[in-house]
Amino acid sequence: MHDPATWTYAKSTCGYLVREQRSSEDLEAVRQLRAEIFGDAIDPATAERLRRRDLSSQHLLVIEESSGQVVGSY
């Protein structure tokens, strides 16, 4: 796995910024987006597995430049 501290990639295309997760605030934005999209469709056991996996994953964020809001992640 790459060291996230060395990643610097960011690309703006059509009003969106694509970049890697850089902070705990970024991770929280990913989790909030997941909750908005899936809501109660994720059972508690799956939600807990996702939270644990988040801690060892590096997320790619899609950010709307005009609002600064995370609108997608991978």
mmCIF file of N, CA, C and O in Angstrom:
data_model
loop_
_atom_site.group_PDB
_atom_site.id
_atom_site.type_symbol
_atom_site.label_atom_id
_atom_site.label_comp_id
_atom_site.label_asym_id
_atom_site.label_seq_id
_atom_site.Cartn_x
_atom_site.Cartn_y
_atom_site.Cartn_z
ATOM 1 N N MET A 1 0.845 -1.179 0.000
ATOM 2 C CA MET A 1 0.000 0.000 0.000
ATOM 3 C C MET A 1 0.887 1.238 0.000
ATOM 4 O O MET A 1 1.903 1.290 0.666
ATOM 5 N N HIS A 2 0.481 2.250 -0.727
ATOM 6 C CA HIS A 2 1.230 3.499 -0.766
ATOM 7 C C HIS A 2 1.086 4.256 0.542
ATOM 8 O O HIS A 2 0.080 4.162 1.217
ATOM 9 N N ASP A 3 2.099 5.014 0.884
ATOM 10 C CA ASP A 3 2.048 5.856 2.073
ATOM 11 C C ASP A 3 1.199 7.081 1.750
ATOM 12 O O ASP A 3 1.597 7.904 0.919
ATOM 13 N N PRO A 4 0.019 7.259 2.378
ATOM 14 C CA PRO A 4 -0.855 8.389 2.070
ATOM 15 C C PRO A 4 -0.176 9.748 2.252
ATOM 16 O O PRO A 4 -0.544 10.714 1.597
ATOM 17 N N ALA A 5 0.811 9.822 3.116
ATOM 18 C CA ALA A 5 1.490 11.101 3.341
ATOM 19 C C ALA A 5 2.228 11.577 2.094
ATOM 20 O O ALA A 5 2.496 12.765 1.946
ATOM 21 N N THR A 6 2.546 10.659 1.186
ATOM 22 C CA THR A 6 3.288 11.044 -0.010
ATOM 23 C C THR A 6 2.379 11.345 -1.197
ATOM 24 O O THR A 6 2.849 11.794 -2.226
ATOM 25 N N TRP A 7 1.079 11.099 -1.076
ATOM 26 C CA TRP A 7 0.156 11.329 -2.181
ATOM 27 C C TRP A 7 -0.159 12.810 -2.293
ATOM 28 O O TRP A 7 -0.460 13.467 -1.310
ATOM 29 N N THR A 8 -0.088 13.344 -3.484
ATOM 30 C CA THR A 8 -0.374 14.770 -3.670
ATOM 31 C C THR A 8 -1.347 15.026 -4.807
ATOM 32 O O THR A 8 -1.645 16.160 -5.121
ATOM 33 N N TYR A 9 -1.846 13.988 -5.450
ATOM 34 C CA TYR A 9 -2.665 14.127 -6.639
ATOM 35 C C TYR A 9 -3.996 14.828 -6.349
ATOM 36 O O TYR A 9 -4.696 14.509 -5.410
ATOM 37 N N ALA A 10 -4.323 15.795 -7.149
ATOM 38 C CA ALA A 10 -5.638 16.438 -7.140
ATOM 39 C C ALA A 10 -5.907 16.911 -8.555
ATOM 40 O O ALA A 10 -5.024 17.439 -9.219
ATOM 41 N N LYS A 11 -7.104 16.712 -9.045
ATOM 42 C CA LYS A 11 -7.441 17.066 -10.420
ATOM 43 C C LYS A 11 -8.819 17.712 -10.446
ATOM 44 O O LYS A 11 -9.769 17.183 -9.906
ATOM 45 N N SER A 12 -8.914 18.864 -11.069
ATOM 46 C CA SER A 12 -10.195 19.545 -11.214
ATOM 47 C C SER A 12 -10.686 19.365 -12.642
ATOM 48 O O SER A 12 -9.962 19.602 -13.594
ATOM 49 N N THR A 13 -11.915 18.900 -12.770
ATOM 50 C CA THR A 13 -12.526 18.694 -14.077
ATOM 51 C C THR A 13 -13.994 19.098 -13.991
ATOM 52 O O THR A 13 -14.727 18.564 -13.169
ATOM 53 N N CYS A 14 -14.393 20.046 -14.799
ATOM 54 C CA CYS A 14 -15.815 20.412 -14.883
ATOM 55 C C CYS A 14 -16.409 20.794 -13.532
ATOM 56 O O CYS A 14 -17.543 20.443 -13.223
ATOM 57 N N GLY A 15 -15.663 21.474 -12.699
ATOM 58 C CA GLY A 15 -16.198 21.932 -11.422
ATOM 59 C C GLY A 15 -16.085 20.943 -10.284
ATOM 60 O O GLY A 15 -16.640 21.166 -9.220
ATOM 61 N N TYR A 16 -15.390 19.832 -10.507
ATOM 62 C CA TYR A 16 -15.207 18.825 -9.463
ATOM 63 C C TYR A 16 -13.727 18.583 -9.240
ATOM 64 O O TYR A 16 -12.943 18.568 -10.173
ATOM 65 N N LEU A 17 -13.369 18.377 -7.991
ATOM 66 C CA LEU A 17 -12.002 18.070 -7.601
ATOM 67 C C LEU A 17 -11.954 16.597 -7.226
ATOM 68 O O LEU A 17 -12.824 16.120 -6.490
ATOM 69 N N VAL A 18 -10.982 15.873 -7.732
ATOM 70 C CA VAL A 18 -10.798 14.466 -7.398
ATOM 71 C C VAL A 18 -9.462 14.355 -6.673
ATOM 72 O O VAL A 18 -8.428 14.771 -7.196
ATOM 73 N N ARG A 19 -9.505 13.807 -5.454
ATOM 74 C CA ARG A 19 -8.278 13.646 -4.678
ATOM 75 C C ARG A 19 -8.463 12.560 -3.637
ATOM 76 O O ARG A 19 -9.573 12.131 -3.349
ATOM 77 N N GLU A 20 -7.339 12.144 -3.047
ATOM 78 C CA GLU A 20 -7.382 11.126 -2.009
ATOM 79 C C GLU A 20 -7.794 11.742 -0.675
ATOM 80 O O GLU A 20 -7.696 12.936 -0.468
ATOM 81 N N GLN A 21 -8.216 10.882 0.201
ATOM 82 C CA GLN A 21 -8.554 11.277 1.571
ATOM 83 C C GLN A 21 -7.289 11.779 2.255
ATOM 84 O O GLN A 21 -6.232 11.174 2.144
ATOM 85 N N ARG A 22 -7.393 12.883 2.955
ATOM 86 C CA ARG A 22 -6.213 13.459 3.614
ATOM 87 C C ARG A 22 -6.367 13.621 5.125
ATOM 88 O O ARG A 22 -5.399 13.937 5.798
ATOM 89 N N SER A 23 -7.587 13.490 5.637
ATOM 90 C CA SER A 23 -7.787 13.806 7.049
ATOM 91 C C SER A 23 -8.956 13.014 7.630
ATOM 92 O O SER A 23 -9.727 12.381 6.897
ATOM 93 N N SER A 24 -9.098 13.101 8.932
ATOM 94 C CA SER A 24 -10.247 12.477 9.588
ATOM 95 C C SER A 24 -11.544 13.170 9.168
ATOM 96 O O SER A 24 -12.594 12.537 9.113
ATOM 97 N N GLU A 25 -11.461 14.461 8.823
ATOM 98 C CA GLU A 25 -12.639 15.181 8.330
ATOM 99 C C GLU A 25 -13.084 14.619 6.981
ATOM 100 O O GLU A 25 -14.286 14.502 6.716
ATOM 101 N N ASP A 26 -12.126 14.266 6.141
ATOM 102 C CA ASP A 26 -12.453 13.636 4.862
ATOM 103 C C ASP A 26 -13.164 12.304 5.096
ATOM 104 O O ASP A 26 -14.161 11.997 4.442
ATOM 105 N N LEU A 27 -12.647 11.509 6.014
ATOM 106 C CA LEU A 27 -13.262 10.220 6.317
ATOM 107 C C LEU A 27 -14.681 10.421 6.841
ATOM 108 O O LEU A 27 -15.606 9.699 6.451
ATOM 109 N N GLU A 28 -14.878 11.392 7.677
ATOM 110 C CA GLU A 28 -16.217 11.675 8.198
ATOM 111 C C GLU A 28 -17.167 12.084 7.066
ATOM 112 O O GLU A 28 -18.328 11.667 7.050
ATOM 113 N N ALA A 29 -16.671 12.844 6.106
ATOM 114 C CA ALA A 29 -17.497 13.233 4.957
ATOM 115 C C ALA A 29 -17.894 12.008 4.132
ATOM 116 O O ALA A 29 -19.032 11.916 3.653
ATOM 117 N N VAL A 30 -16.980 11.049 3.973
ATOM 118 C CA VAL A 30 -17.287 9.805 3.259
ATOM 119 C C VAL A 30 -18.377 9.042 4.005
ATOM 120 O O VAL A 30 -19.346 8.558 3.406
ATOM 121 N N ARG A 31 -18.245 8.952 5.310
ATOM 122 C CA ARG A 31 -19.239 8.229 6.106
ATOM 123 C C ARG A 31 -20.598 8.913 6.060
ATOM 124 O O ARG A 31 -21.635 8.246 5.990
ATOM 125 N N GLN A 32 -20.612 10.234 6.090
ATOM 126 C CA GLN A 32 -21.879 10.965 5.998
ATOM 127 C C GLN A 32 -22.542 10.744 4.641
ATOM 128 O O GLN A 32 -23.755 10.546 4.561
ATOM 129 N N LEU A 33 -21.744 10.769 3.574
ATOM 130 C CA LEU A 33 -22.281 10.517 2.244
ATOM 131 C C LEU A 33 -22.875 9.114 2.173
ATOM 132 O O LEU A 33 -23.975 8.916 1.645
ATOM 133 N N ARG A 34 -22.168 8.144 2.708
ATOM 134 C CA ARG A 34 -22.677 6.761 2.723
ATOM 135 C C ARG A 34 -24.011 6.692 3.455
ATOM 136 O O ARG A 34 -24.960 6.042 2.992
ATOM 137 N N ALA A 35 -24.105 7.368 4.589
ATOM 138 C CA ALA A 35 -25.355 7.365 5.359
ATOM 139 C C ALA A 35 -26.491 8.030 4.586
ATOM 140 O O ALA A 35 -27.631 7.549 4.607
ATOM 141 N N GLU A 36 -26.188 9.127 3.886
ATOM 142 C CA GLU A 36 -27.212 9.814 3.090
ATOM 143 C C GLU A 36 -27.724 8.920 1.967
ATOM 144 O O GLU A 36 -28.922 8.902 1.673
ATOM 145 N N ILE A 37 -26.819 8.197 1.329
ATOM 146 C CA ILE A 37 -27.200 7.375 0.180
ATOM 147 C C ILE A 37 -27.910 6.097 0.612
ATOM 148 O O ILE A 37 -28.955 5.744 0.075
ATOM 149 N N PHE A 38 -27.358 5.393 1.587
ATOM 150 C CA PHE A 38 -27.878 4.077 1.946
ATOM 151 C C PHE A 38 -28.800 4.087 3.156
ATOM 152 O O PHE A 38 -29.595 3.165 3.333
ATOM 153 N N GLY A 39 -28.682 5.105 4.003
ATOM 154 C CA GLY A 39 -29.572 5.218 5.162
ATOM 155 C C GLY A 39 -29.682 3.937 5.950
ATOM 156 O O GLY A 39 -28.684 3.323 6.317
ATOM 157 N N ASP A 40 -30.912 3.512 6.181
ATOM 158 C CA ASP A 40 -31.175 2.319 6.981
ATOM 159 C C ASP A 40 -31.045 1.023 6.192
ATOM 160 O O ASP A 40 -31.274 -0.056 6.742
ATOM 161 N N ALA A 41 -30.677 1.101 4.921
ATOM 162 C CA ALA A 41 -30.552 -0.108 4.103
ATOM 163 C C ALA A 41 -29.358 -0.956 4.524
ATOM 164 O O ALA A 41 -29.294 -2.143 4.203
ATOM 165 N N ILE A 42 -28.415 -0.373 5.250
ATOM 166 C CA ILE A 42 -27.249 -1.118 5.728
ATOM 167 C C ILE A 42 -27.551 -1.592 7.145
ATOM 168 O O ILE A 42 -27.819 -0.785 8.032
ATOM 169 N N ASP A 43 -27.503 -2.910 7.347
ATOM 170 C CA ASP A 43 -27.782 -3.441 8.684
ATOM 171 C C ASP A 43 -26.628 -3.093 9.629
ATOM 172 O O ASP A 43 -25.513 -2.805 9.191
ATOM 173 N N PRO A 44 -26.866 -3.097 10.926
ATOM 174 C CA PRO A 44 -25.851 -2.684 11.904
ATOM 175 C C PRO A 44 -24.540 -3.466 11.823
ATOM 176 O O PRO A 44 -23.469 -2.881 11.981
ATOM 177 N N ALA A 45 -24.603 -4.769 11.577
ATOM 178 C CA ALA A 45 -23.365 -5.565 11.497
ATOM 179 C C ALA A 45 -22.522 -5.141 10.298
ATOM 180 O O ALA A 45 -21.299 -4.999 10.400
ATOM 181 N N THR A 46 -23.166 -4.907 9.164
ATOM 182 C CA THR A 46 -22.452 -4.451 7.970
ATOM 183 C C THR A 46 -21.892 -3.059 8.184
ATOM 184 O O THR A 46 -20.759 -2.773 7.798
ATOM 185 N N ALA A 47 -22.672 -2.189 8.813
ATOM 186 C CA ALA A 47 -22.210 -0.822 9.096
ATOM 187 C C ALA A 47 -20.947 -0.845 9.954
ATOM 188 O O ALA A 47 -20.005 -0.094 9.701
ATOM 189 N N GLU A 48 -20.907 -1.731 10.935
ATOM 190 C CA GLU A 48 -19.719 -1.833 11.799
ATOM 191 C C GLU A 48 -18.518 -2.345 11.018
ATOM 192 O O GLU A 48 -17.403 -1.840 11.178
ATOM 193 N N ARG A 49 -18.716 -3.337 10.152
ATOM 194 C CA ARG A 49 -17.605 -3.830 9.316
ATOM 195 C C ARG A 49 -17.074 -2.724 8.421
ATOM 196 O O ARG A 49 -15.860 -2.588 8.233
ATOM 197 N N LEU A 50 -17.964 -1.922 7.851
ATOM 198 C CA LEU A 50 -17.532 -0.807 6.995
ATOM 199 C C LEU A 50 -16.740 0.222 7.791
ATOM 200 O O LEU A 50 -15.723 0.731 7.328
ATOM 201 N N ARG A 51 -17.201 0.539 8.993
ATOM 202 C CA ARG A 51 -16.473 1.506 9.837
ATOM 203 C C ARG A 51 -15.066 1.012 10.143
ATOM 204 O O ARG A 51 -14.105 1.779 10.098
ATOM 205 N N ARG A 52 -14.936 -0.282 10.462
ATOM 206 C CA ARG A 52 -13.600 -0.830 10.749
ATOM 207 C C ARG A 52 -12.728 -0.815 9.500
ATOM 208 O O ARG A 52 -11.552 -0.473 9.561
ATOM 209 N N ARG A 53 -13.304 -1.184 8.356
ATOM 210 C CA ARG A 53 -12.538 -1.203 7.106
ATOM 211 C C ARG A 53 -12.106 0.207 6.718
ATOM 212 O O ARG A 53 -11.029 0.403 6.158
ATOM 213 N N ASP A 54 -12.945 1.190 6.995
ATOM 214 C CA ASP A 54 -12.599 2.585 6.677
ATOM 215 C C ASP A 54 -11.260 2.991 7.283
ATOM 216 O O ASP A 54 -10.521 3.782 6.702
ATOM 217 N N LEU A 55 -10.948 2.458 8.461
ATOM 218 C CA LEU A 55 -9.728 2.853 9.166
ATOM 219 C C LEU A 55 -8.459 2.369 8.471
ATOM 220 O O LEU A 55 -7.399 2.949 8.666
ATOM 221 N N SER A 56 -8.580 1.327 7.646
ATOM 222 C CA SER A 56 -7.400 0.822 6.942
ATOM 223 C C SER A 56 -7.472 1.064 5.434
ATOM 224 O O SER A 56 -6.639 0.567 4.690
ATOM 225 N N SER A 57 -8.463 1.824 4.992
ATOM 226 C CA SER A 57 -8.656 2.093 3.565
ATOM 227 C C SER A 57 -8.250 3.521 3.236
ATOM 228 O O SER A 57 -8.275 4.402 4.089
ATOM 229 N N GLN A 58 -7.893 3.721 2.000
ATOM 230 C CA GLN A 58 -7.623 5.070 1.494
ATOM 231 C C GLN A 58 -8.726 5.385 0.493
ATOM 232 O O GLN A 58 -8.881 4.684 -0.497
ATOM 233 N N HIS A 59 -9.501 6.403 0.761
ATOM 234 C CA HIS A 59 -10.653 6.748 -0.067
ATOM 235 C C HIS A 59 -10.280 7.803 -1.103
ATOM 236 O O HIS A 59 -9.490 8.705 -0.834
ATOM 237 N N LEU A 60 -10.871 7.679 -2.258
ATOM 238 C CA LEU A 60 -10.760 8.687 -3.304
ATOM 239 C C LEU A 60 -12.036 9.514 -3.242
ATOM 240 O O LEU A 60 -13.139 8.967 -3.234
ATOM 241 N N LEU A 61 -11.895 10.842 -3.163
ATOM 242 C CA LEU A 61 -13.043 11.729 -2.997
ATOM 243 C C LEU A 61 -13.328 12.504 -4.269
ATOM 244 O O LEU A 61 -12.403 12.922 -4.966
ATOM 245 N N VAL A 62 -14.601 12.740 -4.532
ATOM 246 C CA VAL A 62 -15.049 13.653 -5.572
ATOM 247 C C VAL A 62 -15.717 14.811 -4.832
ATOM 248 O O VAL A 62 -16.680 14.612 -4.094
ATOM 249 N N ILE A 63 -15.165 16.015 -5.021
ATOM 250 C CA ILE A 63 -15.621 17.187 -4.279
ATOM 251 C C ILE A 63 -16.142 18.229 -5.254
ATOM 252 O O ILE A 63 -15.449 18.591 -6.209
ATOM 253 N N GLU A 64 -17.356 18.709 -5.005
ATOM 254 C CA GLU A 64 -17.910 19.791 -5.810
ATOM 255 C C GLU A 64 -17.182 21.076 -5.418
ATOM 256 O O GLU A 64 -17.226 21.486 -4.257
ATOM 257 N N GLU A 65 -16.484 21.679 -6.373
ATOM 258 C CA GLU A 65 -15.643 22.832 -6.047
ATOM 259 C C GLU A 65 -16.446 24.023 -5.521
ATOM 260 O O GLU A 65 -16.006 24.717 -4.614
ATOM 261 N N SER A 66 -17.620 24.271 -6.088
ATOM 262 C CA SER A 66 -18.387 25.456 -5.672
ATOM 263 C C SER A 66 -18.862 25.381 -4.225
ATOM 264 O O SER A 66 -18.966 26.403 -3.552
ATOM 265 N N SER A 67 -19.139 24.169 -3.725
ATOM 266 C CA SER A 67 -19.657 24.030 -2.356
ATOM 267 C C SER A 67 -18.653 23.418 -1.392
ATOM 268 O O SER A 67 -18.806 23.543 -0.178
ATOM 269 N N GLY A 68 -17.641 22.729 -1.926
ATOM 270 C CA GLY A 68 -16.688 22.018 -1.075
ATOM 271 C C GLY A 68 -17.240 20.721 -0.533
ATOM 272 O O GLY A 68 -16.599 20.059 0.274
ATOM 273 N N GLN A 69 -18.417 20.310 -0.982
ATOM 274 C CA GLN A 69 -19.074 19.114 -0.482
ATOM 275 C C GLN A 69 -18.569 17.858 -1.186
ATOM 276 O O GLN A 69 -18.384 17.858 -2.397
ATOM 277 N N VAL A 70 -18.360 16.795 -0.410
ATOM 278 C CA VAL A 70 -18.007 15.503 -0.977
ATOM 279 C C VAL A 70 -19.280 14.930 -1.598
ATOM 280 O O VAL A 70 -20.295 14.762 -0.923
ATOM 281 N N VAL A 71 -19.234 14.668 -2.911
ATOM 282 C CA VAL A 71 -20.407 14.175 -3.628
ATOM 283 C C VAL A 71 -20.207 12.759 -4.148
ATOM 284 O O VAL A 71 -21.123 12.162 -4.720
ATOM 285 N N GLY A 72 -19.017 12.201 -3.967
ATOM 286 C CA GLY A 72 -18.745 10.842 -4.386
ATOM 287 C C GLY A 72 -17.475 10.345 -3.750
ATOM 288 O O GLY A 72 -16.633 11.130 -3.311
ATOM 289 N N SER A 73 -17.365 9.028 -3.644
ATOM 290 C CA SER A 73 -16.136 8.445 -3.099
ATOM 291 C C SER A 73 -15.982 7.024 -3.607
ATOM 292 O O SER A 73 -16.941 6.397 -4.052
ATOM 293 N N TYR A 74 -14.758 6.560 -3.535
ATOM 294 C CA TYR A 74 -14.447 5.195 -3.937
ATOM 295 C C TYR A 74 -13.399 4.664 -2.991
ATOM 296 O O TYR A 74 -12.498 5.373 -2.585
#
